Coordinates of C-alpha atoms and ligand atoms in Angstrom, one line a residue:
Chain S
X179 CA 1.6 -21.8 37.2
X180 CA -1.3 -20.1 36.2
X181 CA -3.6 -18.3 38.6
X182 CA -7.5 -17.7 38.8
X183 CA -8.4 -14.2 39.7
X184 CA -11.1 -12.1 40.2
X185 CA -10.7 -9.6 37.2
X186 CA -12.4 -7.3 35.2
X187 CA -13.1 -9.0 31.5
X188 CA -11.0 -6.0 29.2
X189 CA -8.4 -5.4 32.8
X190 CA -7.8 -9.7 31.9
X191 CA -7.6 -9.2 27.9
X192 CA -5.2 -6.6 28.2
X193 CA -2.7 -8.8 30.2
X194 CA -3.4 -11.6 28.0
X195 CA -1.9 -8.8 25.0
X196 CA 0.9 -8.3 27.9
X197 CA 1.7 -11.8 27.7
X198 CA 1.5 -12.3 24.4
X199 CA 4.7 -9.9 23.9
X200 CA 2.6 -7.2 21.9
X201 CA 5.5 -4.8 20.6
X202 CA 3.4 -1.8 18.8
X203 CA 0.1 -1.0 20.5
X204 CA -1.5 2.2 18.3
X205 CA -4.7 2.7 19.9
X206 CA -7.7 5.0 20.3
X207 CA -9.9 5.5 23.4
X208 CA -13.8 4.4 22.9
X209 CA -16.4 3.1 24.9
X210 CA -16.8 0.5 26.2
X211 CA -13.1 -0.8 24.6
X212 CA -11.3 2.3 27.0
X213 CA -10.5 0.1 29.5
X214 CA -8.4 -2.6 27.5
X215 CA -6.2 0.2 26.0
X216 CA -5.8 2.4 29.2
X217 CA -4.7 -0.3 31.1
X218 CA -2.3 -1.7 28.0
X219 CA -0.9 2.0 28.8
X220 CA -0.3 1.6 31.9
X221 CA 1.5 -1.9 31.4
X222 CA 3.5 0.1 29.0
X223 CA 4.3 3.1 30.8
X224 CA 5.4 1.3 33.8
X225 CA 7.5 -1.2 32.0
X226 CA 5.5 -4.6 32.6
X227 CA 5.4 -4.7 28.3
X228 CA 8.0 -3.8 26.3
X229 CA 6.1 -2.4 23.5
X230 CA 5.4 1.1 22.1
X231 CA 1.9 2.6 23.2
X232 CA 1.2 5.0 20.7
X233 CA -1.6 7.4 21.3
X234 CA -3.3 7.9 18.1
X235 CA -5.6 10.9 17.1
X236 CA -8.0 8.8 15.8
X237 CA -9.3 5.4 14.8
X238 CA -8.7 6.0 11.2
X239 CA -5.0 6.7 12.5
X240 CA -4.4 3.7 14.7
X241 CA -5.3 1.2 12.0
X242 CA -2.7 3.0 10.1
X243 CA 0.1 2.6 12.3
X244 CA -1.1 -1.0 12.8
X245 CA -0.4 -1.6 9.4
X246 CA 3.1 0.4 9.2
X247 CA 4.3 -1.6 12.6
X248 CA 2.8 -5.0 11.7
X249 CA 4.6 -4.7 8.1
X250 CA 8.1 -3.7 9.8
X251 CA 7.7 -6.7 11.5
X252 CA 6.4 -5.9 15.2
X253 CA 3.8 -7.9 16.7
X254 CA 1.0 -5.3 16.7
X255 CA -2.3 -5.1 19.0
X256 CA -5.1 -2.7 19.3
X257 CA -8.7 -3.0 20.1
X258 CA -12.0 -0.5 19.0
X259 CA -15.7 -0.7 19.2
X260 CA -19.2 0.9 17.4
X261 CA -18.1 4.5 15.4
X262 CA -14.8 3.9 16.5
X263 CA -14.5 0.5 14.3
X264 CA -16.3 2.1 11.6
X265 CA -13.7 5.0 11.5
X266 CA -11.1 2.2 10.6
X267 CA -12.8 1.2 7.9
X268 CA -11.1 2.7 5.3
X269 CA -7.9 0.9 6.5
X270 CA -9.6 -2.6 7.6
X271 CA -9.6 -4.0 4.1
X272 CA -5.9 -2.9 3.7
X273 CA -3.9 -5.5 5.9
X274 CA -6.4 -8.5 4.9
X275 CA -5.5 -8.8 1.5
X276 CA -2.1 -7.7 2.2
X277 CA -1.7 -10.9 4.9
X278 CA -0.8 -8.7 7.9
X279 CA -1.6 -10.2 10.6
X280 CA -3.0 -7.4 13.1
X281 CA -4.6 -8.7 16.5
X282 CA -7.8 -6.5 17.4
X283 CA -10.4 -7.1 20.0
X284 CA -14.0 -5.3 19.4
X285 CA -16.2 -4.8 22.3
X286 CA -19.2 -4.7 20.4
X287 CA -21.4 -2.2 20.7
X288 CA -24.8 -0.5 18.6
X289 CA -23.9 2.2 16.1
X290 CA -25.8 5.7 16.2
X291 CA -28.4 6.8 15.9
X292 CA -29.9 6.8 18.4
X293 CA -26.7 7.2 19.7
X294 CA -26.3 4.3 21.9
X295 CA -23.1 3.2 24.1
X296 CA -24.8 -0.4 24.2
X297 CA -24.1 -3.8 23.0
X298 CA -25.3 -5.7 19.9
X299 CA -23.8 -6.9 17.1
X300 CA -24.1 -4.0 14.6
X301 CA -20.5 -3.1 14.3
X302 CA -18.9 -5.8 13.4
X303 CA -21.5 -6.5 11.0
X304 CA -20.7 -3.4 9.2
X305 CA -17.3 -5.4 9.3
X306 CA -18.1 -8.7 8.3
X307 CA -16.5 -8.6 4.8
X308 CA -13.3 -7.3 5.9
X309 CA -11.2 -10.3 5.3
X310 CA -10.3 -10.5 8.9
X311 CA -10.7 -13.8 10.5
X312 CA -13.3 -13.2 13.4
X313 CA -14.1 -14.5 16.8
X314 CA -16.7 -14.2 19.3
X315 CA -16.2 -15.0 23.1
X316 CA -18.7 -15.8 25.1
X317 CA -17.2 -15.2 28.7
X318 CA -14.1 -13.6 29.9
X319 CA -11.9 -16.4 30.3
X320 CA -12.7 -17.2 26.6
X321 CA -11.9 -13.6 25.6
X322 CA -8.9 -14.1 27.2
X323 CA -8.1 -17.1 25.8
X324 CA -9.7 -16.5 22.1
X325 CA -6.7 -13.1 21.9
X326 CA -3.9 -15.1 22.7
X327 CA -5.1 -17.9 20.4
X328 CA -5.8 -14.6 17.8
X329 CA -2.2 -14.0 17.6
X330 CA -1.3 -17.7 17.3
X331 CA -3.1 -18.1 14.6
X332 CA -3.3 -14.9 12.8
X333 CA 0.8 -15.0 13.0
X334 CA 1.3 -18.3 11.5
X335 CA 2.6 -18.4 8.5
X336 CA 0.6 -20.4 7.0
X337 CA -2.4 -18.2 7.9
X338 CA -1.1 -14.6 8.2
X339 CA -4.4 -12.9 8.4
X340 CA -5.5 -10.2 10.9
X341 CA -7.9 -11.3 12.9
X342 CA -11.0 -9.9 15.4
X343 CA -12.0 -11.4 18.6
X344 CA -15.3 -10.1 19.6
X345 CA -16.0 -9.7 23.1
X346 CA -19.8 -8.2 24.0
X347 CA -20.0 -4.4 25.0
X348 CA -20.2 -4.4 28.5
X349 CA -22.0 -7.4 29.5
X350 CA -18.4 -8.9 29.1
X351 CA -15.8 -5.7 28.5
X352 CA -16.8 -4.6 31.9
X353 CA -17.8 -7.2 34.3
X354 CA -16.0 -9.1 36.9
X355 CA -15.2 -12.7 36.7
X356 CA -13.0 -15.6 37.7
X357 CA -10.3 -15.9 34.9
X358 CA -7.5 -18.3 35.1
X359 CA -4.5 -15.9 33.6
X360 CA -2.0 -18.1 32.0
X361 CA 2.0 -17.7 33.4
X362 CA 4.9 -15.9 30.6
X363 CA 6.0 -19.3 30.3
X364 CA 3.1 -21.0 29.1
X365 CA 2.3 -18.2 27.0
X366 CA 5.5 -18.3 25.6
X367 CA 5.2 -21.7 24.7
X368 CA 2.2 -21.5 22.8
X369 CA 3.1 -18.1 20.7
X370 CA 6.7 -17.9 19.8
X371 CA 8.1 -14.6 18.5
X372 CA 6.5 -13.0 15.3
X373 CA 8.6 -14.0 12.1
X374 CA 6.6 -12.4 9.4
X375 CA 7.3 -13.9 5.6
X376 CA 7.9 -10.6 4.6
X377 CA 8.6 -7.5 6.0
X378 CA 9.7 -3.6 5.3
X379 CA 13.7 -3.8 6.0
X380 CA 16.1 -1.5 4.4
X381 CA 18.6 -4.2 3.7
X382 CA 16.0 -6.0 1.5
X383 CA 13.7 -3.5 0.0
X384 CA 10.0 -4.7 -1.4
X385 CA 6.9 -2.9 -1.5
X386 CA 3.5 -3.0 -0.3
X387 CA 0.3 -2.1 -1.2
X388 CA 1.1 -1.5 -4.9
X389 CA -2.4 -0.9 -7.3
X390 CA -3.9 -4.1 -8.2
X391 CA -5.1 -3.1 -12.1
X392 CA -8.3 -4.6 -13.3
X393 CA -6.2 -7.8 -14.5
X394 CA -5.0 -8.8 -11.2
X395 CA -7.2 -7.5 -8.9
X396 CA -9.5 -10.3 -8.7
X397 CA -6.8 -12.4 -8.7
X398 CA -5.5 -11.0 -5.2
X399 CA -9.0 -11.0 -4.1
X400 CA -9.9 -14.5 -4.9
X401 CA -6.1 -15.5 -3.2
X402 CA -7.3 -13.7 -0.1
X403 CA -10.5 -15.8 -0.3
X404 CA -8.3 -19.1 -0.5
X405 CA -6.2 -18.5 2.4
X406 CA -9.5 -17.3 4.6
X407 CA -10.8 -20.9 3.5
X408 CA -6.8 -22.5 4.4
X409 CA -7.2 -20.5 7.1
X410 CA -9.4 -22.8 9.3
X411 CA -7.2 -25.8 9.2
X412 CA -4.6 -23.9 11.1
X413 CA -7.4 -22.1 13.8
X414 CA -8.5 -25.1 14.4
X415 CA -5.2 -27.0 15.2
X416 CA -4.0 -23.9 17.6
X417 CA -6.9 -24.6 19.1
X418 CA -5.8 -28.2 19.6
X419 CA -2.8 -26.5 20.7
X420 CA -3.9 -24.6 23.2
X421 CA -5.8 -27.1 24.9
X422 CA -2.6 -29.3 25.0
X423 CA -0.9 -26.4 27.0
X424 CA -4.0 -24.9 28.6
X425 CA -6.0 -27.2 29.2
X426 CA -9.2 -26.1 27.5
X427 CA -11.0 -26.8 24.4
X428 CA -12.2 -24.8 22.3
X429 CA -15.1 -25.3 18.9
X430 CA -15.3 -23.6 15.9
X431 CA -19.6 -24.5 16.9
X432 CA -20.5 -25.1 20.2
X433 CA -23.1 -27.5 20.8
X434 CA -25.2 -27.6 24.0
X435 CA -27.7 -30.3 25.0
X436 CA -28.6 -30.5 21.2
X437 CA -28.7 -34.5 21.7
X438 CA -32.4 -35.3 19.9
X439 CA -33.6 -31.3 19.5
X440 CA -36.1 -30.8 17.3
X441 CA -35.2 -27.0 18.0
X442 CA -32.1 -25.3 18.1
X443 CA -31.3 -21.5 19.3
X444 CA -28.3 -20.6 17.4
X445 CA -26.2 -17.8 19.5
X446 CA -22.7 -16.0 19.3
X447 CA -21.0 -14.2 22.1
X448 CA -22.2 -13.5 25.8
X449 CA -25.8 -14.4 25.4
X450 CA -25.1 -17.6 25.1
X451 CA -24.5 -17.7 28.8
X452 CA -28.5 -16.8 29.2
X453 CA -29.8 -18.8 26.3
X454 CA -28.2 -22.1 28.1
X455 CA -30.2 -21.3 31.2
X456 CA -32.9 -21.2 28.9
X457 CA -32.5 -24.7 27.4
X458 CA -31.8 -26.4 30.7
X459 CA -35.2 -24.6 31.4
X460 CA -37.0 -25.9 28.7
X461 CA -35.4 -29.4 28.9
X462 CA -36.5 -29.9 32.7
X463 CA -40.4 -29.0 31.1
X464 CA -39.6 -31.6 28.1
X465 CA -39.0 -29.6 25.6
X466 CA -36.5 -30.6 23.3
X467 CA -34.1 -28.0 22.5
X468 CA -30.8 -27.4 22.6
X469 CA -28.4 -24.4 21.4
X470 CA -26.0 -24.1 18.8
X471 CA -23.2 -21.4 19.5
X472 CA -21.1 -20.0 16.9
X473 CA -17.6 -19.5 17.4
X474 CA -15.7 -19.1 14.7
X475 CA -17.7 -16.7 12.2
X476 CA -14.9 -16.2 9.2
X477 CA -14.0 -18.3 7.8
X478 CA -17.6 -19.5 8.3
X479 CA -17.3 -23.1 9.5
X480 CA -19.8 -24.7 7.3
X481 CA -18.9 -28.2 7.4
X482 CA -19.1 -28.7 11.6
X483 CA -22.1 -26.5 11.5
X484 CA -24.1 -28.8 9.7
X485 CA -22.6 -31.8 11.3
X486 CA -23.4 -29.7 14.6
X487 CA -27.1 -29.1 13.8
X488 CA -27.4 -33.1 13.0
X489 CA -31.4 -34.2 12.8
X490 CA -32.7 -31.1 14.5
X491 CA -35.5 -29.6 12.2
X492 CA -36.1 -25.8 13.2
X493 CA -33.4 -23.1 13.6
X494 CA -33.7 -20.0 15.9
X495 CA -31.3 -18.0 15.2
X496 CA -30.9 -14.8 17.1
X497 CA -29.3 -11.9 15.2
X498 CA -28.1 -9.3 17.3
X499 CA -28.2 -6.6 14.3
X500 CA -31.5 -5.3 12.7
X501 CA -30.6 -4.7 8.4
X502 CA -33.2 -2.7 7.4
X503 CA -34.3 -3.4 4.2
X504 CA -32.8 -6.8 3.9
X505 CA -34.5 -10.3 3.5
X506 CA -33.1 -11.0 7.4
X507 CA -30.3 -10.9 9.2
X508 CA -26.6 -11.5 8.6
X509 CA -26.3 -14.4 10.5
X510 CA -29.8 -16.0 9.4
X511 CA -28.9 -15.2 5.8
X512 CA -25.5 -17.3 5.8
X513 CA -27.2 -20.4 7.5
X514 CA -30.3 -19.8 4.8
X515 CA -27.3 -20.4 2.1
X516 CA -25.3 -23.0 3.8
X517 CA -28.7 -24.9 4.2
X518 CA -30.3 -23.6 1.0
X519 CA -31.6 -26.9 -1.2
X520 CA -29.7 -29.5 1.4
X521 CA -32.3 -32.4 1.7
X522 CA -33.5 -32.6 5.5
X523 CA -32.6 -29.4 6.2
X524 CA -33.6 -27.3 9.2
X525 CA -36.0 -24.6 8.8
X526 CA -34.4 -21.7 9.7
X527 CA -36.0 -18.5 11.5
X528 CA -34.2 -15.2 12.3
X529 CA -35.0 -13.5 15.7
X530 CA -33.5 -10.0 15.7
X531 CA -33.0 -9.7 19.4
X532 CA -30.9 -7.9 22.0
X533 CA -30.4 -4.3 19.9
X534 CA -28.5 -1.1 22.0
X535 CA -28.3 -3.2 24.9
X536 CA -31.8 -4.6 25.4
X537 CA -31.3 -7.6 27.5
X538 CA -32.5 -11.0 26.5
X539 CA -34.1 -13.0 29.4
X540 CA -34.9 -16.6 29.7
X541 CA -38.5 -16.1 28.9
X542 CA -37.4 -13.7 25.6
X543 CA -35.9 -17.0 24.7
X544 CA -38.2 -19.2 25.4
X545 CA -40.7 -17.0 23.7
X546 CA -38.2 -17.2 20.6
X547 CA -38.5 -20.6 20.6
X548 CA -42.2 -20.9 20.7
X549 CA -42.6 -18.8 17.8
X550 CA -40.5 -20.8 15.6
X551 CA -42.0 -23.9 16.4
X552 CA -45.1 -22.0 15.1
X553 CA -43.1 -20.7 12.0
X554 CA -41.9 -24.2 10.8
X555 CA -45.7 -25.2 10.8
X556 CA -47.3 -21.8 8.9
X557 CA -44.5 -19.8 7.2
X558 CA -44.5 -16.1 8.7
X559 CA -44.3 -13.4 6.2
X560 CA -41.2 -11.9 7.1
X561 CA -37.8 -14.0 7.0
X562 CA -37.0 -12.1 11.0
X563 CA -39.0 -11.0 13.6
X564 CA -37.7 -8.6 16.1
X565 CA -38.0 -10.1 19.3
X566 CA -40.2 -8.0 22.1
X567 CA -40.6 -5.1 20.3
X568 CA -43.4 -2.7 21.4
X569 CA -46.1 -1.4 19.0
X570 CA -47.6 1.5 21.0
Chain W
X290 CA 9.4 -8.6 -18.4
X291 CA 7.1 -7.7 -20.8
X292 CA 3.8 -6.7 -19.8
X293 CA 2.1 -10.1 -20.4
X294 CA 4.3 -11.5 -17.8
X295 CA 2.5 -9.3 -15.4
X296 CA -0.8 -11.2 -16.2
X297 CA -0.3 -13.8 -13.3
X298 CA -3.2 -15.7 -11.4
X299 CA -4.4 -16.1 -8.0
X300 CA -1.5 -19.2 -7.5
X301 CA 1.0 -17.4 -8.7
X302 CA 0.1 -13.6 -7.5
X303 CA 3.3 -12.9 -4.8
X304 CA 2.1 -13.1 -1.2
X305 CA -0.1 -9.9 -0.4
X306 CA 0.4 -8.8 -3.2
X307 CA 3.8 -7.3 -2.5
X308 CA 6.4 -6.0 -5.3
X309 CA 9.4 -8.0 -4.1
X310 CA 11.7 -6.8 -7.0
X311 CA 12.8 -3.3 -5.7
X312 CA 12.0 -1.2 -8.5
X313 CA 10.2 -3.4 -10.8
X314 CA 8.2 -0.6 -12.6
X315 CA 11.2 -0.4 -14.8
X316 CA 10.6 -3.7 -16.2
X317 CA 6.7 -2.1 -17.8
X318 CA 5.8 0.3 -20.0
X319 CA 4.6 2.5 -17.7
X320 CA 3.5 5.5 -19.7
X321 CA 1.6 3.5 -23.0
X322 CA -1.2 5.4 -21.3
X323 CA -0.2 9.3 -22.3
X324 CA -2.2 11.4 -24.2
X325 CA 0.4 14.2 -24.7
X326 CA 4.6 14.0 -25.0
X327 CA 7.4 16.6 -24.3
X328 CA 9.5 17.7 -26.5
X329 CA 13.0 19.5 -25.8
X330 CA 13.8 22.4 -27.9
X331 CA 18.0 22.1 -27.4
X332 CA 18.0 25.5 -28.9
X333 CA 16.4 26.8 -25.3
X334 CA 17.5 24.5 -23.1
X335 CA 20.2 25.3 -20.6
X336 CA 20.9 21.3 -19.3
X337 CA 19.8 22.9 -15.6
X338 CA 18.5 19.5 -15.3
X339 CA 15.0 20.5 -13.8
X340 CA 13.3 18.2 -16.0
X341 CA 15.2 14.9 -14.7
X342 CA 14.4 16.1 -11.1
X343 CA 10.7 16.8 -11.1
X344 CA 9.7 14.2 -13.1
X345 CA 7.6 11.7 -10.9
X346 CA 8.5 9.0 -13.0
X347 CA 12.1 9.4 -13.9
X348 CA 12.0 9.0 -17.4
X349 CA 14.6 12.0 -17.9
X350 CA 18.3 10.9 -18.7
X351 CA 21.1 13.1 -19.2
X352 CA 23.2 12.1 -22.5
X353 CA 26.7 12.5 -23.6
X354 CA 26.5 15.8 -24.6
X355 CA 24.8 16.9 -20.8
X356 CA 20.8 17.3 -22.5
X357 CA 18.1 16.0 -21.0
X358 CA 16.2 13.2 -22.7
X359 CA 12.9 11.7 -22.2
X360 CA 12.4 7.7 -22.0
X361 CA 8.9 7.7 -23.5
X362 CA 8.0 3.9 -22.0
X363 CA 8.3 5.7 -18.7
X364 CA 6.6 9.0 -19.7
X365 CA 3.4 9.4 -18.5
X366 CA 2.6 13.0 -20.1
X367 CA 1.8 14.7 -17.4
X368 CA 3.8 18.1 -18.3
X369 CA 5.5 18.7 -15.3
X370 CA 8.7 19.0 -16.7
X371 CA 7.3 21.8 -19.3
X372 CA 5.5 23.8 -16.3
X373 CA 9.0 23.8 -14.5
X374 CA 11.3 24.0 -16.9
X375 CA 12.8 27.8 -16.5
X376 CA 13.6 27.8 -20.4
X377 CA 9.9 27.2 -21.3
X378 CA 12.4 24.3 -23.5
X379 CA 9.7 22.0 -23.2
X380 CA 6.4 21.7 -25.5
X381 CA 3.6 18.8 -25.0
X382 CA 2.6 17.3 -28.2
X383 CA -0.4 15.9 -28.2
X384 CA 0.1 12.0 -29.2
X385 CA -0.9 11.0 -32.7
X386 CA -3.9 8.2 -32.5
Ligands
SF4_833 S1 14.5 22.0 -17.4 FE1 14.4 22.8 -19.4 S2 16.3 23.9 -19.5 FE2 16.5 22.6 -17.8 S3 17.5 20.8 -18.6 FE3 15.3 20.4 -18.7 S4 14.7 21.1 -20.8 FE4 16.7 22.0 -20.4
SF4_834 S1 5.6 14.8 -19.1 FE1 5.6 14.1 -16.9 S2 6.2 12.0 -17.0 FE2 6.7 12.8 -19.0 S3 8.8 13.4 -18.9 FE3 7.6 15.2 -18.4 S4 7.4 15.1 -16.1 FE4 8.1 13.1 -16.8

């Protein structure tokens, strides 16, 4: 049976990668990821896991070995955050196209400068053309949950994509909360062992990562592209999955109270937890709004986004990552195209919000949800405002 | 395999794009590319066979009477073989057109 326990968010995620049978953990110290990894470590060292812990000189270097372990054929975890993340990058494009599925969890966090230890979503927006598929929990039992339903997915065969789950810097990595941790025997039942289609074995040689000249290199991107796009069909039914053996269901879009909005906040990861007080809030004043949260961000799940947004005319979307220089942010640009030219559609706002670790309070999203209620009616200047930014 | 056969598209590309032939660069002209050739001077040449083992893309064979020859489908004309050939038996000619 499983049991509910008092646990630290990235203390729970690293049993979870315990339970999953992770056999090759390369990993790099960062904050606020450190926790995850040092207590993987420990697991390791004092044989709870049966893996290899390999302590890497850098993040540059453990996305390597990822990629060397996860192409012999081990069932490969590590986890990063902010600088850290972006040291991969080099590597992170590598194992996408090449369909090796890696499991990583990023406790997102702001990247310098200022140099800030805090959470937003800048990181993984540096990320977000990676090819991985990508995640974002909002609480720790769904962080737990969402990395054993990463390796699930990103293993099947169909699918064999690495894939992110984002947990938020702090406000989740490092807080206490009740989390039901599944037993070895559920687990086991969900995720059977890794069986790669192909692998590096001496007894029958191929080879990986060959050059792609200029007449079949857009030919292994666009077949990268198509199996992202597969690739929901089979997230989607391990969810299904999951909840037969777990118990709970999980969205690729969240919907809460959105029954006759006229607004909707749109949200992804932990400050979703604050933006529902919010709408309950608002609702007991009459206001109707409701809150969209997103999920499953690639492969971007168009289709039950739209169906999830339903009559609602106004959009708030809060973007936890400030582009300078662009039109708005990533988030608010993608539903901009998904609604662009769609008759009834929403009009759609982008709130930059929550940078470094700045918290976003009930009232922040109240006032969020004033101002585009204002917006649909006169059309601001800007496609984003920064939310509670001060001038002087 | 000629080289058309290499012109495959995103259905047909293998799976990550891996080489699942083992040695399958055999199958393309590899070194169409070259700007320059090496050519043996038997007079020099001493069969040591330093040629056939620093070339990076094997295109030395030995033939019956123990010289080294160059495949040059595989030669790329980088002049390896002529820097470390202990004879100096090796000239790079630069390609005609
Ligand atoms: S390295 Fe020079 S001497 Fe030796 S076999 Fe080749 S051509 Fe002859
Ligand atoms: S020029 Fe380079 S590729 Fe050609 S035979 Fe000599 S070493 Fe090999």
């Amino acid at each position: 049976m499983s049991k509910r326990v008092g646990i630290e968010v990235s203390i729970a995620i690293a049993e979870a990668v315990g339970l999953a049978r992770a056999e090759v953990i390369p990993a790099y110290p960062i904050t606020p990821q450190t926790h995850i990894v040092e207590h993987l470590s420990e697991m390791v060292a004092n044989g709870e896991v049966d893996a290899e812990f390999v302590p890497v000189e850098s993040e540059h270097a453990a996305m390597s070995c990822c990629c060397g372990s996860i192409a012999a054929g081990a069932r490969t975890f590590t986890s990063s955050s902010s600088q850290g993340l972006s040291l991969m990058s080099e590597i992170l494009y590598i194992p996408s196209t090449m369909r090796l599925p890696i499991v990583m969890v990023v406790a997102n966090r702001a990247m310098s400068a200022p140099i800030s230890i805090w959470n937003d979503h800048q990181d993984i927006m540096v990320q977000r053309d990676i090819g991985w598929i990508q995640t974002f929990a909002e609480n720790g039992q769904e962080a737990v949950d969402l990395t054993l339903h990463a390796f699930r997915v990103a293993e099947d065969r169909n699918v064999s994509l690495p894939m992110i789950v984002n947990i938020d810097g702090f406000t989740l990595s490092h807080v206490i909360e009740p989390i039901e941790l599944p037993d070895q025997e559920e687990v086991d039942k969900f995720l059977p062992p890794f069986k790669p289609r192909y692998k590096l074995d001496p007894r029958r040689p191929i080879s990986m990562g060959p050059v792609g000249i200029p007449e079949v290199y857009t030919e292994a991107k666009v077949a990268h592209d198509k199996a992202m796009k597969k690739a929901k069909r089979y997230i989607l039914k391990a969810w299904d999955e999951f909840e037969e053996i777990f118990g709970r269901k999980y969205n690729p879009v969240e919907s809460y109270r959105t029954e006759d909005a006229e607004v909707l906040l749109v949200t992804m990861g932990s400050i979703s937890e604050t933006a529902m007080t919010a709408v309950d809030a608002m609702r007991d004043a009459g206001q109707k709004v409701g809150l969209l949260r997103i999920r499953l961000w690639r492969p971007f799940p168009g289709q039950e986004f739209r169906k999830a947004v339903g009559k609602a005319k106004v959009l708030a979307v809060i973007d936890r990552c400030l582009p300078p220089g662009a039109l708005c942010g990533p988030v608010g640009a993608e539903l901009r195209s998904l609604f662009y030219k769609i008759p009834g559609a929403p009009k759609i706002f982008s709130f930059v919000a929550g940078l470094g670790g700045r918290d976003v309070t009930v009232e922040r999203f109240e006032e969020i949800v004033d101002k585009a209620r204002a917006f649909a009616k006169k059309r601001p200047r800007e496609l984003y405002e920064v939310i509670g930014v001060r001038e002087k | 395999m000629a080289n058309s056969d290499a012109i495959v598209g995103w259905k047909t590309i293998t799976f990550g794009c891996h080489i699942l032939e083992p040695g399958n660069a055999a199958n393309f002209r590899t070194g169409d590319w070259r700007s320059q050739r090496p050519v043996v001077d038997k007079e020099k040449c001493i069969k040591c066979g330093m040629c056939w083992v620093f070339c990076p893309d094997m295109a030395y064979s030995q033939d019956e009477d123990g010289y080294f020859v160059v495949d040059l489908e595989y030669c790329k004309g980088c002049g390896i073989c002529a820097h470390e050939c202990p004879k100096d038996a090796i000239t790079m000619v630069p390609e005609e057109g």
